[in-house]
Amino acid sequence: MSAVAGSEALVSTDLTVGGMTCAACVGRVEKRLGRIDGVTAGVNLATGRARVLHPAGVPVAELVAAVERAGYTAEPVPEGEPVGATAEDEPDERWRLLVTALLAVPVLVLSMVPSLQFTAWQWVCFALAVPVVTWGSAAFHRRARQGLRHAAATMDTLVSLGVVASFGWSAYALVFGGAGDPGMRMPFSLTADGGGAAHVYLEAAVGVPLFVLAGRLLEGRVRRRSGSALRALAELGAKRVCRREADGTERLVPIELLLPGQEFVVRPGERVATDGVVVEGGSALDLSLLTGESVPVEVGPGDRVAGATVNVGGALVVRATAVGADTQLARITALVADAQAGKARAQRLADAVAGVFVPCVLTVAAAVLGFWLGAGATPQAAVTAAVAVLVVACPCALGLATPTALLAATGRGAELGVLVRGPEVLESLRRVDTVVMDKTGTLTTGRMELAAVITADGTRTDDGGADGTGADRTEADRTGAEEALRLAGAVEHRSEHPIGRAVAAAARERCGALPAVEGFAAAAGLGVSGAVEGRAVRVVRPDGAVLPPVLAEAVARAGDAGRTAVVVELDGRPAAVLAVGDTLRSGSWRALHRLRGMGLETVLLTGDGPGAARAVAAELGIERVHDSASPERKAEVVAELRAAGRTVAVVGDGVNDAVALASADLGVALASGSDAAIGAAGLTLVRGDIEAVVDAVRLARRTLATIRANLLWAFGYNLVLIPLAAVGLLNPMLAAVAMSLSSLLVVGNSLRLRTWEPGRGGSARAKGFGGRNGSDRRKGARR
């Protein structure tokens, strides 16, 4: 149970509802709960759950009682239980189906193969059919009786009536209609024409429950597979943790006993027990089960780690920062569960249709019976046509068409690192035609990194060329630039400034161990200095400095690209310029390229200045750029796009993006971003890969296409087969087979989303900005 903001003090409660078999059942439960003052409910047939929004003063027991008055069972969902149909009742279902099959198969064979019909065969079939019609069909009769008691009709009403009518007519024919004669032979007919009074429909009386039971057992298994992604996600968390005690000893305890601030040990091959910060050790973590990222991520002291990730390297000591429901895994599970509890517009339409569907079918069946009798047909032909209408009608497919697709899609999205807040998000994604991107922290890493080194003699080294083509430099070229970087990095290693840390990190990465520094000094706002290997080294701002033309040009070009330039002086002479700045996220170029390939317009909306904004836009091929935008201006740009008829998705990660995210048709936030951004977004990307935006759009389109196909089949099936049954062209037993297959086809089609693969692509070669990421991008493009 969770609180819901609002002046009416509403709370949300999830109930597990038992006994629902079709969309008509969904409508009954929702209607019954809605009769309580202030209560609204959404029931999901695929998950067997009801999400109830009710005043805090309405006890859960009253909600449960309302569901039970509708003829179903209900109980509150235990905290943390994963979504999905349970398998507790499956052994009973299998046993009932097995016994029913053993009794029904001989009846079907003897009824359909005249050459096997021996003397008094019909009485043997009658004896075998009695337990099938009573015990085997008991669940249908019980639920139909409950519906009758509450003046409602469901799929079970149709099945029960069909079985009773078929068996009742057969009993009449055996006792009073001449079908009980020992020497009677009965030809099998695919239509309602039974060929005379001496005809029994025991094959329909046993075939209908047999095929419906088999269909529902298979359907339940497929539905459980549809929700398996979320259940697997919920079960990822560690059950026990090796906690480090105050005296330094280690103790294995249940995860529930770990508190925030306590330290725990993660050995190679173990899962990280909960969210935290590394305090000792270094390793690589496999995030694939949590975020979909295939490449392990290196972590060390000070790095944040998420629970449920797998340690594939060395031992780590982690300080817990969040436990239980506050962890990233718990938030992911809750978001997906909320999405699967919601309803899309298409599903609400299908549920509304199903609410009147069964009464209409009962009316049609009665009309068919009356019409055939009035037209002079034999009574058994009239009964057969009416029974076929009852059995073939299938609101099950209508009720399952949308929720099973959403169940599979949201689960698959969670596996890919795409968290959907609700089914309406998928609908919005399908309609999006404009994607507005923030820059810092979204398209870029949001961290300072060294982009280029330019020496006074004109040589340079960089990671893909914000300021030139580093790929073309010679080994001699690299030596001068890297020596300047090595000496500068040695001095900056003592600095706490972000630029200094970026320079030092790049120097360590490219040059290895850095030499010692003597006489280190830092001047606020100016730079740092020191003696390295007997040389005087200064790393300072270029403001007012007299530089050689090559270095002056490098400073100007760095400024145009939105980077910060610092000058390296060796023994009092300017020797090199270091360009430092934010770099593109890996995959940003491919993501934008793929979005445009899908027909979506991309817009850059950033608070950064014109230089940085234009440089990133040029690198990524974005034509529409809005720079220097305040949070209010960002919201205005989104409003202008929507006023122009655009359906807008905004992708951002910061507090300054929250207003734009909330004002867009769809907000997309990075999980690494601020809580404000995530709270305002309808879609959260757990992966650091910005290409997850493309995956989300493609998954939404595939899901909506699957839902449309499911609904087309569900409606089309009934539109075609009910008239065929009404005119006597469909045997009741074959109608039962068709009805079961219709539900299986719908659920099976939805299940294909569980194995959907997003694909990757990128073909064109871009130029310019991006440093190391630009180089990666070009390699990826050639691949």
PDB file of C-alpha atoms in Angstrom, residues 537-669:
ATOM      1  CA  VAL A 537      56.378  23.724 -15.074  1.00  0.00           C
ATOM      2  CA  ARG A 538      53.362  26.034 -14.986  1.00  0.00           C
ATOM      3  CA  VAL A 539      49.785  25.259 -16.111  1.00  0.00           C
ATOM      4  CA  VAL A 540      47.916  28.579 -16.308  1.00  0.00           C
ATOM      5  CA  ARG A 541      44.990  30.310 -17.931  1.00  0.00           C
ATOM      6  CA  PRO A 542      45.811  31.981 -21.267  1.00  0.00           C
ATOM      7  CA  ASP A 543      44.246  35.304 -20.235  1.00  0.00           C
ATOM      8  CA  GLY A 544      46.533  38.159 -21.382  1.00  0.00           C
ATOM      9  CA  ALA A 545      49.413  35.826 -22.194  1.00  0.00           C
ATOM     10  CA  VAL A 546      51.516  36.409 -25.311  1.00  0.00           C
ATOM     11  CA  LEU A 547      51.403  33.138 -27.220  1.00  0.00           C
ATOM     12  CA  PRO A 548      52.897  31.869 -30.435  1.00  0.00           C
ATOM     13  CA  PRO A 549      50.388  32.034 -33.335  1.00  0.00           C
ATOM     14  CA  VAL A 550      49.850  28.259 -33.281  1.00  0.00           C
ATOM     15  CA  LEU A 551      48.933  28.234 -29.586  1.00  0.00           C
ATOM     16  CA  ALA A 552      46.850  31.412 -29.852  1.00  0.00           C
ATOM     17  CA  GLU A 553      44.852  29.809 -32.637  1.00  0.00           C
ATOM     18  CA  ALA A 554      44.422  26.626 -30.547  1.00  0.00           C
ATOM     19  CA  VAL A 555      43.058  28.697 -27.643  1.00  0.00           C
ATOM     20  CA  ALA A 556      40.587  30.455 -29.949  1.00  0.00           C
ATOM     21  CA  ARG A 557      39.411  27.195 -31.519  1.00  0.00           C
ATOM     22  CA  ALA A 558      38.945  25.593 -28.126  1.00  0.00           C
ATOM     23  CA  GLY A 559      36.764  28.523 -27.081  1.00  0.00           C
ATOM     24  CA  ASP A 560      34.681  28.210 -30.236  1.00  0.00           C
ATOM     25  CA  ALA A 561      34.131  24.544 -29.425  1.00  0.00           C
ATOM     26  CA  GLY A 562      32.945  25.368 -25.914  1.00  0.00           C
ATOM     27  CA  ARG A 563      36.085  24.037 -24.251  1.00  0.00           C
ATOM     28  CA  THR A 564      38.449  25.491 -21.669  1.00  0.00           C
ATOM     29  CA  ALA A 565      42.058  25.989 -22.729  1.00  0.00           C
ATOM     30  CA  VAL A 566      45.075  26.104 -20.404  1.00  0.00           C
ATOM     31  CA  VAL A 567      48.668  26.860 -21.345  1.00  0.00           C
ATOM     32  CA  VAL A 568      51.605  24.649 -20.334  1.00  0.00           C
ATOM     33  CA  GLU A 569      54.797  26.656 -19.752  1.00  0.00           C
ATOM     34  CA  LEU A 570      58.110  24.825 -19.551  1.00  0.00           C
ATOM     35  CA  ASP A 571      61.020  26.825 -18.144  1.00  0.00           C
ATOM     36  CA  GLY A 572      59.106  30.046 -18.672  1.00  0.00           C
ATOM     37  CA  ARG A 573      58.175  29.469 -22.315  1.00  0.00           C
ATOM     38  CA  PRO A 574      54.707  28.501 -23.642  1.00  0.00           C
ATOM     39  CA  ALA A 575      55.091  24.909 -24.806  1.00  0.00           C
ATOM     40  CA  ALA A 576      51.546  23.577 -25.317  1.00  0.00           C
ATOM     41  CA  VAL A 577      47.831  24.229 -24.985  1.00  0.00           C
ATOM     42  CA  LEU A 578      45.568  21.686 -23.317  1.00  0.00           C
ATOM     43  CA  ALA A 579      41.876  21.772 -24.348  1.00  0.00           C
ATOM     44  CA  VAL A 580      39.590  20.412 -21.623  1.00  0.00           C
ATOM     45  CA  GLY A 581      35.826  20.012 -21.804  1.00  0.00           C
ATOM     46  CA  ASP A 582      32.750  17.882 -21.598  1.00  0.00           C
ATOM     47  CA  THR A 583      32.728  14.931 -24.006  1.00  0.00           C
ATOM     48  CA  LEU A 584      29.932  13.073 -25.748  1.00  0.00           C
ATOM     49  CA  ARG A 585      28.450   9.975 -24.211  1.00  0.00           C
ATOM     50  CA  SER A 586      29.336   6.786 -25.994  1.00  0.00           C
ATOM     51  CA  GLY A 587      26.579   6.116 -28.486  1.00  0.00           C
ATOM     52  CA  SER A 588      25.163   9.664 -28.624  1.00  0.00           C
ATOM     53  CA  TRP A 589      25.926  10.035 -32.316  1.00  0.00           C
ATOM     54  CA  ARG A 590      24.444   6.621 -33.150  1.00  0.00           C
ATOM     55  CA  ALA A 591      21.342   7.382 -31.069  1.00  0.00           C
ATOM     56  CA  LEU A 592      20.673  10.660 -32.899  1.00  0.00           C
ATOM     57  CA  HIS A 593      21.397   9.065 -36.254  1.00  0.00           C
ATOM     58  CA  ARG A 594      18.947   6.235 -35.568  1.00  0.00           C
ATOM     59  CA  LEU A 595      16.253   8.612 -34.305  1.00  0.00           C
ATOM     60  CA  ARG A 596      16.446  10.611 -37.521  1.00  0.00           C
ATOM     61  CA  GLY A 597      16.371   7.358 -39.467  1.00  0.00           C
ATOM     62  CA  MET A 598      13.039   6.598 -37.770  1.00  0.00           C
ATOM     63  CA  GLY A 599      11.607   9.888 -39.018  1.00  0.00           C
ATOM     64  CA  LEU A 600      11.943  11.795 -35.731  1.00  0.00           C
ATOM     65  CA  GLU A 601      13.179  15.388 -35.603  1.00  0.00           C
ATOM     66  CA  THR A 602      15.883  16.089 -33.009  1.00  0.00           C
ATOM     67  CA  VAL A 603      16.285  19.395 -31.157  1.00  0.00           C
ATOM     68  CA  LEU A 604      19.118  20.476 -28.836  1.00  0.00           C
ATOM     69  CA  LEU A 605      17.918  22.466 -25.819  1.00  0.00           C
ATOM     70  CA  THR A 606      20.649  23.464 -23.378  1.00  0.00           C
ATOM     71  CA  GLY A 607      21.565  26.041 -20.797  1.00  0.00           C
ATOM     72  CA  ASP A 608      25.142  26.121 -22.122  1.00  0.00           C
ATOM     73  CA  GLY A 609      26.475  28.999 -24.212  1.00  0.00           C
ATOM     74  CA  PRO A 610      26.378  29.215 -28.004  1.00  0.00           C
ATOM     75  CA  GLY A 611      29.895  27.865 -28.559  1.00  0.00           C
ATOM     76  CA  ALA A 612      29.449  24.576 -26.709  1.00  0.00           C
ATOM     77  CA  ALA A 613      25.910  24.142 -28.009  1.00  0.00           C
ATOM     78  CA  ARG A 614      26.886  24.716 -31.664  1.00  0.00           C
ATOM     79  CA  ALA A 615      29.868  22.380 -31.404  1.00  0.00           C
ATOM     80  CA  VAL A 616      27.794  19.498 -30.033  1.00  0.00           C
ATOM     81  CA  ALA A 617      24.994  20.151 -32.525  1.00  0.00           C
ATOM     82  CA  ALA A 618      27.440  20.135 -35.436  1.00  0.00           C
ATOM     83  CA  GLU A 619      28.998  16.875 -34.257  1.00  0.00           C
ATOM     84  CA  LEU A 620      25.625  15.151 -33.862  1.00  0.00           C
ATOM     85  CA  GLY A 621      23.971  16.609 -36.959  1.00  0.00           C
ATOM     86  CA  ILE A 622      21.310  18.537 -35.018  1.00  0.00           C
ATOM     87  CA  GLU A 623      19.976  21.497 -36.979  1.00  0.00           C
ATOM     88  CA  ARG A 624      17.636  23.106 -34.429  1.00  0.00           C
ATOM     89  CA  VAL A 625      19.549  24.461 -31.417  1.00  0.00           C
ATOM     90  CA  HIS A 626      18.349  26.491 -28.427  1.00  0.00           C
ATOM     91  CA  ASP A 627      21.266  27.577 -26.217  1.00  0.00           C
ATOM     92  CA  SER A 628      21.562  29.584 -22.994  1.00  0.00           C
ATOM     93  CA  ALA A 629      18.069  28.381 -22.015  1.00  0.00           C
ATOM     94  CA  SER A 630      16.825  28.787 -18.448  1.00  0.00           C
ATOM     95  CA  PRO A 631      14.442  26.172 -16.989  1.00  0.00           C
ATOM     96  CA  GLU A 632      11.521  28.490 -17.813  1.00  0.00           C
ATOM     97  CA  ARG A 633      12.786  28.995 -21.370  1.00  0.00           C
ATOM     98  CA  LYS A 634      13.104  25.233 -21.825  1.00  0.00           C
ATOM     99  CA  ALA A 635       9.443  24.810 -20.910  1.00  0.00           C
ATOM    100  CA  GLU A 636       8.529  27.618 -23.317  1.00  0.00           C
ATOM    101  CA  VAL A 637      10.356  25.903 -26.196  1.00  0.00           C
ATOM    102  CA  VAL A 638       8.498  22.673 -25.481  1.00  0.00           C
ATOM    103  CA  ALA A 639       5.176  24.559 -25.387  1.00  0.00           C
ATOM    104  CA  GLU A 640       5.984  26.237 -28.718  1.00  0.00           C
ATOM    105  CA  LEU A 641       6.711  22.893 -30.359  1.00  0.00           C
ATOM    106  CA  ARG A 642       3.481  21.391 -29.027  1.00  0.00           C
ATOM    107  CA  ALA A 643       1.511  24.449 -30.173  1.00  0.00           C
ATOM    108  CA  ALA A 644       2.916  23.841 -33.655  1.00  0.00           C
ATOM    109  CA  GLY A 645       1.297  20.397 -33.652  1.00  0.00           C
ATOM    110  CA  ARG A 646       4.341  18.413 -32.578  1.00  0.00           C
ATOM    111  CA  THR A 647       4.249  15.462 -30.187  1.00  0.00           C
ATOM    112  CA  VAL A 648       7.299  16.104 -28.060  1.00  0.00           C
ATOM    113  CA  ALA A 649       9.532  13.882 -25.963  1.00  0.00           C
ATOM    114  CA  VAL A 650      12.135  15.622 -23.774  1.00  0.00           C
ATOM    115  CA  VAL A 651      15.275  13.777 -22.653  1.00  0.00           C
ATOM    116  CA  GLY A 652      17.113  15.243 -19.668  1.00  0.00           C
ATOM    117  CA  ASP A 653      18.817  14.488 -16.375  1.00  0.00           C
ATOM    118  CA  GLY A 654      19.064  17.639 -14.276  1.00  0.00           C
ATOM    119  CA  VAL A 655      16.885  19.637 -11.927  1.00  0.00           C
ATOM    120  CA  ASN A 656      16.805  22.372 -14.578  1.00  0.00           C
ATOM    121  CA  ASP A 657      15.171  19.889 -16.968  1.00  0.00           C
ATOM    122  CA  ALA A 658      12.310  18.921 -14.633  1.00  0.00           C
ATOM    123  CA  VAL A 659       9.907  21.623 -15.851  1.00  0.00           C
ATOM    124  CA  ALA A 660      10.480  20.751 -19.500  1.00  0.00           C
ATOM    125  CA  LEU A 661      10.126  17.024 -18.760  1.00  0.00           C
ATOM    126  CA  ALA A 662       6.799  17.595 -17.016  1.00  0.00           C
ATOM    127  CA  SER A 663       5.450  19.893 -19.747  1.00  0.00           C
ATOM    128  CA  ALA A 664       6.279  17.555 -22.648  1.00  0.00           C
ATOM    129  CA  ASP A 665       4.009  14.888 -24.076  1.00  0.00           C
ATOM    130  CA  LEU A 666       6.580  12.459 -22.709  1.00  0.00           C
ATOM    131  CA  GLY A 667       9.499  13.050 -20.344  1.00  0.00           C
ATOM    132  CA  VAL A 668      12.518  10.742 -20.557  1.00  0.00           C
ATOM    133  CA  ALA A 669      15.035  10.872 -17.688  1.00  0.00           C
TER     134      ALA A 669
END
